[in-house]
JSON list of C-alpha atoms in Angstrom, two decimals:
[
{"chain": "A", "resi": 53, "resn": "MET", "atom": "CA", "xyz": [10.18, -30.87, 32.29]},
{"chain": "A", "resi": 54, "resn": "ASN", "atom": "CA", "xyz": [9.71, -27.02, 32.72]},
{"chain": "A", "resi": 55, "resn": "TYR", "atom": "CA", "xyz": [9.00, -24.61, 30.10]},
{"chain": "A", "resi": 56, "resn": "LEU", "atom": "CA", "xyz": [11.81, -22.54, 30.78]},
{"chain": "A", "resi": 57, "resn": "LEU", "atom": "CA", "xyz": [14.22, -25.34, 30.30]},
{"chain": "A", "resi": 58, "resn": "ILE", "atom": "CA", "xyz": [12.84, -26.19, 27.22]},
{"chain": "A", "resi": 59, "resn": "LEU", "atom": "CA", "xyz": [13.34, -22.84, 26.13]},
{"chain": "A", "resi": 60, "resn": "LEU", "atom": "CA", "xyz": [16.88, -22.82, 27.31]},
{"chain": "A", "resi": 61, "resn": "PHE", "atom": "CA", "xyz": [18.03, -26.11, 25.55]},
{"chain": "A", "resi": 62, "resn": "PHE", "atom": "CA", "xyz": [16.14, -24.53, 22.02]},
{"chain": "A", "resi": 63, "resn": "THR", "atom": "CA", "xyz": [18.36, -21.68, 22.70]},
{"chain": "A", "resi": 64, "resn": "ILE", "atom": "CA", "xyz": [21.52, -23.30, 22.91]},
{"chain": "A", "resi": 65, "resn": "GLY", "atom": "CA", "xyz": [20.31, -25.57, 20.26]},
{"chain": "A", "resi": 66, "resn": "LEU", "atom": "CA", "xyz": [19.76, -21.85, 18.21]},
{"chain": "A", "resi": 67, "resn": "PHE", "atom": "CA", "xyz": [22.73, -20.06, 18.73]},
{"chain": "A", "resi": 68, "resn": "SER", "atom": "CA", "xyz": [25.43, -22.84, 18.15]},
{"chain": "A", "resi": 69, "resn": "GLY", "atom": "CA", "xyz": [23.73, -24.07, 14.92]},
{"chain": "A", "resi": 70, "resn": "PHE", "atom": "CA", "xyz": [23.64, -20.01, 13.39]},
{"chain": "A", "resi": 71, "resn": "TYR", "atom": "CA", "xyz": [27.68, -19.30, 14.45]},
{"chain": "A", "resi": 72, "resn": "ILE", "atom": "CA", "xyz": [29.41, -22.32, 13.73]},
{"chain": "A", "resi": 73, "resn": "LYS", "atom": "CA", "xyz": [31.51, -22.54, 11.29]},
{"chain": "A", "resi": 74, "resn": "SER", "atom": "CA", "xyz": [30.35, -24.78, 8.39]},
{"chain": "A", "resi": 75, "resn": "ASN", "atom": "CA", "xyz": [32.95, -27.28, 8.17]},
{"chain": "A", "resi": 76, "resn": "ARG", "atom": "CA", "xyz": [32.61, -28.26, 12.10]},
{"chain": "A", "resi": 77, "resn": "ILE", "atom": "CA", "xyz": [28.65, -28.92, 12.20]},
{"chain": "A", "resi": 78, "resn": "TYR", "atom": "CA", "xyz": [29.85, -32.55, 12.73]},
{"chain": "A", "resi": 79, "resn": "SER", "atom": "CA", "xyz": [32.40, -32.55, 15.78]},
{"chain": "A", "resi": 80, "resn": "THR", "atom": "CA", "xyz": [30.53, -29.35, 17.30]},
{"chain": "A", "resi": 81, "resn": "PHE", "atom": "CA", "xyz": [26.48, -31.14, 17.50]},
{"chain": "A", "resi": 82, "resn": "PRO", "atom": "CA", "xyz": [27.56, -34.03, 20.07]},
{"chain": "A", "resi": 83, "resn": "ILE", "atom": "CA", "xyz": [29.95, -31.48, 22.19]},
{"chain": "A", "resi": 84, "resn": "ILE", "atom": "CA", "xyz": [26.61, -29.56, 22.45]},
{"chain": "A", "resi": 85, "resn": "LEU", "atom": "CA", "xyz": [24.45, -32.31, 22.97]},
{"chain": "A", "resi": 86, "resn": "ILE", "atom": "CA", "xyz": [26.43, -33.20, 26.23]},
{"chain": "A", "resi": 87, "resn": "PHE", "atom": "CA", "xyz": [27.01, -30.10, 27.49]},
{"chain": "A", "resi": 88, "resn": "ASN", "atom": "CA", "xyz": [23.26, -29.23, 27.28]},
{"chain": "A", "resi": 89, "resn": "ILE", "atom": "CA", "xyz": [22.62, -32.86, 29.20]},
{"chain": "A", "resi": 90, "resn": "ILE", "atom": "CA", "xyz": [25.38, -32.01, 31.52]},
{"chain": "A", "resi": 91, "resn": "ILE", "atom": "CA", "xyz": [23.13, -28.80, 32.55]},
{"chain": "A", "resi": 92, "resn": "TYR", "atom": "CA", "xyz": [20.04, -30.79, 32.98]},
{"chain": "A", "resi": 93, "resn": "GLU", "atom": "CA", "xyz": [21.65, -33.46, 35.24]},
{"chain": "A", "resi": 94, "resn": "ALA", "atom": "CA", "xyz": [23.18, -30.81, 37.90]},
{"chain": "A", "resi": 95, "resn": "TYR", "atom": "CA", "xyz": [19.23, -29.09, 37.29]},
{"chain": "A", "resi": 96, "resn": "LEU", "atom": "CA", "xyz": [18.13, -32.00, 38.43]},
{"chain": "A", "resi": 97, "resn": "LEU", "atom": "CA", "xyz": [20.76, -31.98, 41.42]},
{"chain": "A", "resi": 98, "resn": "HIS", "atom": "CA", "xyz": [19.56, -28.99, 42.08]},
{"chain": "A", "resi": 99, "resn": "MET", "atom": "CA", "xyz": [15.85, -30.17, 42.26]},
{"chain": "A", "resi": 100, "resn": "LEU", "atom": "CA", "xyz": [16.99, -33.16, 44.88]},
{"chain": "A", "resi": 101, "resn": "ASN", "atom": "CA", "xyz": [19.40, -30.77, 47.16]},
{"chain": "A", "resi": 102, "resn": "SER", "atom": "CA", "xyz": [16.12, -28.13, 47.29]},
{"chain": "A", "resi": 103, "resn": "ARG", "atom": "CA", "xyz": [12.90, -28.20, 48.30]},
{"chain": "A", "resi": 104, "resn": "LEU", "atom": "CA", "xyz": [11.70, -28.70, 45.04]},
{"chain": "A", "resi": 105, "resn": "ALA", "atom": "CA", "xyz": [12.04, -32.44, 44.93]},
{"chain": "A", "resi": 106, "resn": "TYR", "atom": "CA", "xyz": [8.69, -33.34, 45.85]},
{"chain": "A", "resi": 107, "resn": "ARG", "atom": "CA", "xyz": [8.06, -33.27, 42.78]},
{"chain": "A", "resi": 108, "resn": "LEU", "atom": "CA", "xyz": [10.22, -35.82, 41.35]},
{"chain": "A", "resi": 109, "resn": "PRO", "atom": "CA", "xyz": [9.47, -39.67, 41.21]},
{"chain": "A", "resi": 110, "resn": "LEU", "atom": "CA", "xyz": [11.72, -40.70, 44.03]},
{"chain": "A", "resi": 111, "resn": "GLY", "atom": "CA", "xyz": [10.75, -43.91, 44.12]},
{"chain": "A", "resi": 112, "resn": "ASN", "atom": "CA", "xyz": [12.13, -44.52, 40.08]},
{"chain": "A", "resi": 113, "resn": "MET", "atom": "CA", "xyz": [14.28, -41.82, 39.01]},
{"chain": "A", "resi": 114, "resn": "ALA", "atom": "CA", "xyz": [15.81, -44.30, 36.15]},
{"chain": "A", "resi": 115, "resn": "PRO", "atom": "CA", "xyz": [13.04, -44.06, 33.77]},
{"chain": "A", "resi": 116, "resn": "TYR", "atom": "CA", "xyz": [12.36, -39.86, 34.68]},
{"chain": "A", "resi": 117, "resn": "ILE", "atom": "CA", "xyz": [16.10, -39.14, 34.08]},
{"chain": "A", "resi": 118, "resn": "LEU", "atom": "CA", "xyz": [16.04, -41.11, 30.52]},
{"chain": "A", "resi": 119, "resn": "SER", "atom": "CA", "xyz": [13.20, -40.02, 28.82]},
{"chain": "A", "resi": 120, "resn": "ASN", "atom": "CA", "xyz": [13.41, -36.16, 29.90]},
{"chain": "A", "resi": 121, "resn": "ASN", "atom": "CA", "xyz": [17.23, -36.57, 28.55]},
{"chain": "A", "resi": 122, "resn": "ILE", "atom": "CA", "xyz": [16.08, -37.96, 25.44]},
{"chain": "A", "resi": 123, "resn": "SER", "atom": "CA", "xyz": [13.53, -35.04, 25.11]},
{"chain": "A", "resi": 124, "resn": "VAL", "atom": "CA", "xyz": [16.92, -32.83, 26.01]},
{"chain": "A", "resi": 125, "resn": "VAL", "atom": "CA", "xyz": [18.32, -34.04, 23.08]},
{"chain": "A", "resi": 126, "resn": "ILE", "atom": "CA", "xyz": [15.30, -34.19, 20.73]},
{"chain": "A", "resi": 127, "resn": "ILE", "atom": "CA", "xyz": [14.81, -30.41, 21.49]},
{"chain": "A", "resi": 128, "resn": "SER", "atom": "CA", "xyz": [18.75, -29.22, 21.25]},
{"chain": "A", "resi": 129, "resn": "ALA", "atom": "CA", "xyz": [18.74, -31.19, 18.33]},
{"chain": "A", "resi": 130, "resn": "PHE", "atom": "CA", "xyz": [15.38, -29.06, 16.44]},
{"chain": "A", "resi": 131, "resn": "GLY", "atom": "CA", "xyz": [17.18, -26.31, 17.77]},
{"chain": "A", "resi": 132, "resn": "PHE", "atom": "CA", "xyz": [20.38, -27.19, 16.18]},
{"chain": "A", "resi": 133, "resn": "PHE", "atom": "CA", "xyz": [18.37, -27.49, 13.09]},
{"chain": "A", "resi": 134, "resn": "ILE", "atom": "CA", "xyz": [16.31, -24.43, 12.47]},
{"chain": "A", "resi": 135, "resn": "GLY", "atom": "CA", "xyz": [20.24, -22.90, 13.77]},
{"chain": "A", "resi": 136, "resn": "VAL", "atom": "CA", "xyz": [21.58, -24.02, 10.73]},
{"chain": "A", "resi": 137, "resn": "VAL", "atom": "CA", "xyz": [18.88, -23.45, 8.48]},
{"chain": "A", "resi": 138, "resn": "LEU", "atom": "CA", "xyz": [18.51, -19.50, 9.27]},
{"chain": "A", "resi": 139, "resn": "LYS", "atom": "CA", "xyz": [22.57, -19.91, 8.78]},
{"chain": "A", "resi": 140, "resn": "VAL", "atom": "CA", "xyz": [21.96, -21.54, 5.16]},
{"chain": "A", "resi": 141, "resn": "LEU", "atom": "CA", "xyz": [19.00, -18.92, 4.06]},
{"chain": "A", "resi": 142, "resn": "THR", "atom": "CA", "xyz": [21.00, -15.48, 5.21]},
{"chain": "A", "resi": 143, "resn": "GLY", "atom": "CA", "xyz": [23.73, -16.77, 3.26]},
{"chain": "A", "resi": 144, "resn": "ASN", "atom": "CA", "xyz": [26.84, -16.12, 5.73]},
{"chain": "A", "resi": 145, "resn": "SER", "atom": "CA", "xyz": [27.24, -20.24, 5.36]},
{"chain": "A", "resi": 146, "resn": "TYR", "atom": "CA", "xyz": [29.36, -22.81, 2.55]},
{"chain": "A", "resi": 147, "resn": "GLY", "atom": "CA", "xyz": [30.98, -21.17, 0.52]},
{"chain": "A", "resi": 148, "resn": "ARG", "atom": "CA", "xyz": [28.86, -17.98, 0.23]},
{"chain": "A", "resi": 149, "resn": "SER", "atom": "CA", "xyz": [30.31, -15.95, 3.24]}
]
């Protein structure tokens, strides 16, 4: 996966974890993960429709897509976790605001 995509998904997770309302963490986190997976799938479609398709394993795309979607979820979850930790450490969350 491209390092710019990793940075994008980490940043989306970080800001969504930091700016989320405290009582909506469990309902918003899956929405953010699905949003990031949709962004990644749109990027794959863009690669298939452009001259970047030579970089893809066109013979068997299922393991490639599955492994990259798992990495998108892990990167976004790590960014979200760091964002929530930063929110708690700065003191604007969980009844301290």
